[in-house]
Amino acid sequence: MKSLNITEAGCIWGKWQVDQNNWVLTNGWNNFCYLLIGEQKAMLIDTGYGEGNVREVVEEITEKPVVVVNTHGHYDHTGGNFWWDSCFCAEGTKQDITMGASEAFLIDYYNRLPKDFKFNYVKEGDVFDLGGRHIEVLSFDAHAQSSIMLLDREKRQLYTGDEIDPSQVLLIGRSDYDTRQMVENHLAGMEKLLARQSEYDMLFPAHNGVYISKQYVKDFRILDTMILKGENKLAETVAGFNWAEKVEADSDLADYYPGKRSYYGLATIIHS
């Protein structure tokens, strides 16, 4: 039987090994999902849009039982959850799955999700024990109400979801907060990370690049502060890597345009 991961264009999923127990998976550069392998269990951080068969990719790498964790509920991070029977996530994930998702996607997603699928909710300070690796949950509430980050205590690595992005943190699209509240929340998150900066060395975002330095946290704190004070610098164009200058009116991203791009040092943010 032909793999769902192979199309005429090639393989949907790519993977590469960071070290013996760390892998990066990507669905054509749209997302970066991470597979962390402990002595007893493995953890898959995010599952993409649901294209192909991400479980098949994971099982090519490890035979250990896999814990699926979503950094937040947006459909490009939870779309492949249905390949398992449960996930771990923050409250608000179910609501965030619908954010920006088409009706066709949601119908397909819920048709494929097992009837008894379980959403296990996590909170600040919860710790996953993979066996020799302890992964701590840090709660956030800027890009999404269901955002978390995951701190690998032993390897000193921080998995940031969409709350830190080297090309743009998308502080747009929420209906419950205006832009100012999202920036205030993002600043609070950066302050939290700076208070614990002695515990991690590298950041692993979910989009637009992997293995970035923690200098981003310092620069985002400054950029958030500048935006709130009205002292932010605007780029000449909103365009960036993987972010167009303009889109067609019927695009899924049309509601996010026109926007502005502010920047400071390594940090850049798209905002309304």
Coordinates of C-alpha atoms in Angstrom, one line a residue:
M1 CA 0.0 0.0 0.0
K2 CA 1.4 3.4 -1.0
S3 CA 2.3 5.7 1.8
L4 CA 0.0 8.7 2.3
N5 CA 3.2 10.7 2.7
I6 CA 4.3 10.3 -0.9
T7 CA 2.8 12.4 -3.7
E8 CA 3.8 13.2 -7.3
A9 CA 5.7 16.2 -5.8
G10 CA 7.6 13.9 -3.4
C11 CA 7.4 13.4 0.3
I12 CA 5.0 15.5 2.3
W13 CA 7.0 15.2 5.5
G14 CA 10.7 15.8 5.9
K15 CA 12.7 14.8 9.0
W16 CA 16.2 15.3 10.3
Q17 CA 18.1 14.3 13.4
V18 CA 19.4 17.0 15.7
D19 CA 21.0 14.5 18.0
Q20 CA 20.3 10.9 19.0
N21 CA 17.1 11.8 20.8
N22 CA 15.9 14.9 19.1
W23 CA 14.3 15.1 15.7
V24 CA 12.7 17.9 13.6
L25 CA 9.7 17.1 11.4
T26 CA 8.4 19.5 8.7
N27 CA 5.4 19.4 6.4
G28 CA 7.1 21.2 3.5
W29 CA 8.5 24.0 5.7
N30 CA 5.0 25.1 6.8
N31 CA 5.6 23.9 10.4
F32 CA 8.3 22.6 12.5
C33 CA 7.2 19.8 14.8
Y34 CA 9.6 18.2 17.2
L35 CA 10.1 14.6 18.4
L36 CA 11.8 14.3 21.8
I37 CA 12.8 10.8 22.8
G38 CA 13.3 9.8 26.5
E39 CA 14.3 6.5 28.0
Q40 CA 10.7 5.3 28.4
K41 CA 8.5 7.6 26.2
A42 CA 8.7 10.1 23.3
M43 CA 6.9 13.4 22.9
L44 CA 5.7 14.8 19.6
I45 CA 5.3 18.6 19.8
D46 CA 2.5 19.6 17.3
T47 CA 1.1 17.6 14.4
G48 CA 0.8 19.9 11.5
Y49 CA -2.3 20.4 9.3
G50 CA -3.3 16.8 9.1
E51 CA -1.7 16.2 5.7
G52 CA -0.2 12.8 4.9
N53 CA 0.4 10.5 7.9
V54 CA 2.6 12.1 10.6
R55 CA 2.3 9.0 12.8
E56 CA 4.0 6.9 10.2
V57 CA 6.9 9.4 10.2
V58 CA 7.2 9.2 13.9
E59 CA 7.1 5.4 14.0
E60 CA 9.9 5.3 11.5
I61 CA 12.0 7.0 14.1
T62 CA 10.9 5.4 17.4
E63 CA 9.0 2.4 18.7
K64 CA 8.4 4.1 22.1
P65 CA 5.0 5.2 23.2
V66 CA 4.3 8.8 22.0
V67 CA 2.8 11.6 24.0
V68 CA 1.3 14.2 21.7
V69 CA 1.4 17.8 22.9
N70 CA 0.1 20.9 21.2
T71 CA 1.7 24.2 21.7
H72 CA -1.7 25.8 21.0
G73 CA -4.9 24.9 19.3
H74 CA -4.6 26.5 15.9
Y75 CA -5.4 24.0 13.2
D76 CA -1.9 24.0 11.7
H77 CA -0.6 22.7 15.0
T78 CA -3.4 20.2 15.8
G79 CA -4.5 19.0 12.4
G80 CA -2.8 15.6 12.7
N81 CA -4.0 14.8 16.2
F82 CA -6.5 12.3 14.9
W83 CA -3.7 9.8 14.2
W84 CA -3.6 9.2 18.0
D85 CA -6.3 8.8 20.6
S86 CA -5.4 11.7 22.9
C87 CA -3.3 14.8 23.2
F88 CA -2.1 17.1 25.9
C89 CA -2.9 20.8 25.5
A90 CA -4.0 23.9 27.4
E91 CA -7.6 24.8 27.9
G92 CA -9.0 26.8 25.0
T93 CA -7.5 24.4 22.5
K94 CA -10.9 23.2 21.2
Q95 CA -12.0 26.8 20.6
D96 CA -8.7 27.7 18.9
I97 CA -8.9 24.8 16.5
T98 CA -11.6 26.7 14.6
M99 CA -9.6 30.0 14.4
G100 CA -8.9 30.6 10.7
A101 CA -9.8 27.0 9.7
S102 CA -12.1 26.5 6.7
E103 CA -15.4 24.7 7.1
A104 CA -14.1 21.9 4.8
F105 CA -11.1 21.4 7.1
L106 CA -13.2 21.3 10.2
I107 CA -15.6 18.8 8.8
D108 CA -12.7 16.5 7.7
Y109 CA -10.9 17.0 11.0
Y110 CA -13.8 16.0 13.2
N111 CA -14.8 13.1 10.9
R112 CA -11.3 11.7 11.3
L113 CA -11.0 12.4 15.0
P114 CA -11.7 9.3 17.1
K115 CA -15.1 9.5 18.8
D116 CA -13.4 8.9 22.2
F117 CA -10.5 11.2 21.5
K118 CA -9.3 12.8 24.8
F119 CA -8.0 16.3 25.3
N120 CA -5.9 16.2 28.4
Y121 CA -5.5 19.8 29.8
V122 CA -2.2 21.0 31.2
K123 CA -1.3 24.1 33.2
E124 CA 1.7 26.1 34.2
G125 CA 4.3 24.0 36.1
D126 CA 3.1 20.6 34.9
V127 CA 6.0 18.3 34.0
F128 CA 6.2 15.4 31.6
D129 CA 8.6 12.6 32.6
L130 CA 9.8 10.9 29.4
G131 CA 12.4 8.9 31.4
G132 CA 15.6 10.9 31.9
R133 CA 14.0 13.9 30.3
H134 CA 11.6 16.3 32.1
I135 CA 9.6 18.7 30.0
E136 CA 8.0 21.6 31.9
V137 CA 4.9 23.5 30.8
L138 CA 5.0 27.3 30.7
S139 CA 1.6 29.0 30.0
F140 CA 1.2 32.0 27.6
D141 CA -1.7 34.0 26.3
A142 CA -0.7 36.3 23.4
H143 CA -0.8 34.6 20.0
A144 CA -3.5 32.2 21.3
Q145 CA -5.4 31.7 24.5
S146 CA -4.3 28.1 24.5
S147 CA -0.5 28.8 24.1
I148 CA 2.1 26.9 26.0
M149 CA 5.9 26.6 25.8
L150 CA 7.8 23.5 26.7
L151 CA 11.1 23.6 28.6
D152 CA 13.4 20.6 28.3
R153 CA 15.2 20.8 31.6
E154 CA 18.0 18.4 30.8
K155 CA 18.8 19.5 27.3
R156 CA 18.2 23.2 28.2
Q157 CA 15.9 23.7 25.2
L158 CA 12.8 25.8 25.0
Y159 CA 10.0 25.0 22.5
T160 CA 8.1 28.2 21.8
G161 CA 5.2 27.4 19.5
D162 CA 4.1 30.6 17.8
E163 CA 4.8 32.9 20.7
I164 CA 8.3 33.5 19.4
D165 CA 8.9 33.4 15.7
P166 CA 12.1 34.6 13.9
S167 CA 10.2 36.0 11.0
Q168 CA 7.0 37.3 12.6
V169 CA 5.0 36.7 15.7
L170 CA 1.4 36.9 14.5
L171 CA -0.3 39.1 17.1
I172 CA -3.5 39.2 15.0
G173 CA -6.7 37.3 14.4
R174 CA -8.0 37.0 18.0
S175 CA -11.5 38.1 18.6
D176 CA -11.3 38.3 22.4
Y177 CA -8.3 40.7 22.7
D178 CA -7.3 43.8 20.8
T179 CA -3.7 44.3 19.6
R180 CA -2.7 46.3 22.6
Q181 CA -3.8 43.6 25.0
M182 CA -2.0 40.9 23.0
V183 CA 1.2 43.0 23.0
E184 CA 0.9 43.5 26.8
N185 CA 0.4 39.7 27.2
H186 CA 3.4 39.0 24.9
L187 CA 5.6 41.4 27.0
A188 CA 4.5 39.6 30.2
G189 CA 5.6 36.3 28.5
M190 CA 9.0 37.7 27.6
E191 CA 9.5 38.9 31.2
K192 CA 8.7 35.4 32.4
L193 CA 11.2 33.9 30.0
L194 CA 13.9 36.4 30.9
A195 CA 13.4 35.5 34.6
R196 CA 14.3 31.9 33.7
Q197 CA 16.9 32.5 31.0
S198 CA 19.6 30.6 33.0
E199 CA 17.6 27.4 32.4
Y200 CA 17.8 27.3 28.6
D201 CA 20.3 27.9 25.8
M202 CA 18.3 27.7 22.5
L203 CA 14.8 28.3 21.3
F204 CA 12.9 26.0 18.9
P205 CA 10.0 27.9 17.2
A206 CA 7.2 26.3 15.3
H207 CA 7.6 28.4 12.1
N208 CA 10.2 30.0 9.9
G209 CA 13.4 28.7 11.3
V210 CA 14.8 26.4 14.0
Y211 CA 17.5 26.6 16.7
I212 CA 17.5 30.3 17.4
S213 CA 19.3 32.1 20.1
K214 CA 17.7 33.4 23.3
Q215 CA 18.7 37.0 22.2
Y216 CA 15.3 36.9 20.6
V217 CA 13.6 37.0 24.0
K218 CA 15.5 40.2 25.0
D219 CA 14.7 41.9 21.7
F220 CA 11.1 41.0 21.8
R221 CA 10.8 42.5 25.3
I222 CA 12.2 45.7 23.9
L223 CA 10.0 45.7 20.8
D224 CA 6.8 45.0 22.8
T225 CA 7.7 47.9 25.1
M226 CA 8.3 50.2 22.1
I227 CA 5.0 49.3 20.5
L228 CA 3.1 50.0 23.8
K229 CA 4.8 53.4 24.1
G230 CA 4.2 54.2 20.4
E231 CA 8.0 54.3 19.8
N232 CA 8.2 51.4 17.5
K233 CA 9.9 51.5 14.1
L234 CA 8.0 50.4 11.1
A235 CA 9.5 48.5 8.2
E236 CA 9.0 49.8 4.7
T237 CA 6.9 46.8 3.8
V238 CA 4.9 44.3 5.8
A239 CA 6.5 41.6 3.6
G240 CA 8.9 39.1 5.3
F241 CA 10.0 35.5 4.9
N242 CA 6.9 33.4 4.3
W243 CA 4.8 36.5 4.6
A244 CA 3.5 38.3 1.5
E245 CA 3.3 42.1 1.0
K246 CA -0.3 41.7 0.0
V247 CA -2.8 38.8 -0.7
E248 CA -5.8 38.2 -2.8
A249 CA -9.2 39.2 -1.3
D250 CA -10.3 35.6 -1.0
S251 CA -7.1 34.5 0.8
D252 CA -7.3 32.9 4.2
L253 CA -5.0 35.7 5.4
A254 CA -7.1 38.5 3.8
D255 CA -8.5 39.6 7.2
Y256 CA -4.9 40.2 8.5
Y257 CA -4.1 42.8 5.8
P258 CA -3.3 45.6 5.6
G259 CA -1.0 45.2 8.6
K260 CA 2.2 46.7 9.9
R261 CA 5.6 45.2 10.6
S262 CA 7.5 46.6 13.6
Y263 CA 11.1 45.6 14.3
Y264 CA 13.9 45.9 16.8
G265 CA 17.2 43.9 16.6
L266 CA 16.3 40.3 15.9
A267 CA 12.6 40.7 16.7
T268 CA 9.8 41.5 14.3
I269 CA 6.1 41.5 14.8
I270 CA 3.1 41.8 12.4
H271 CA 0.3 43.7 14.0
S272 CA -2.8 45.6 13.1

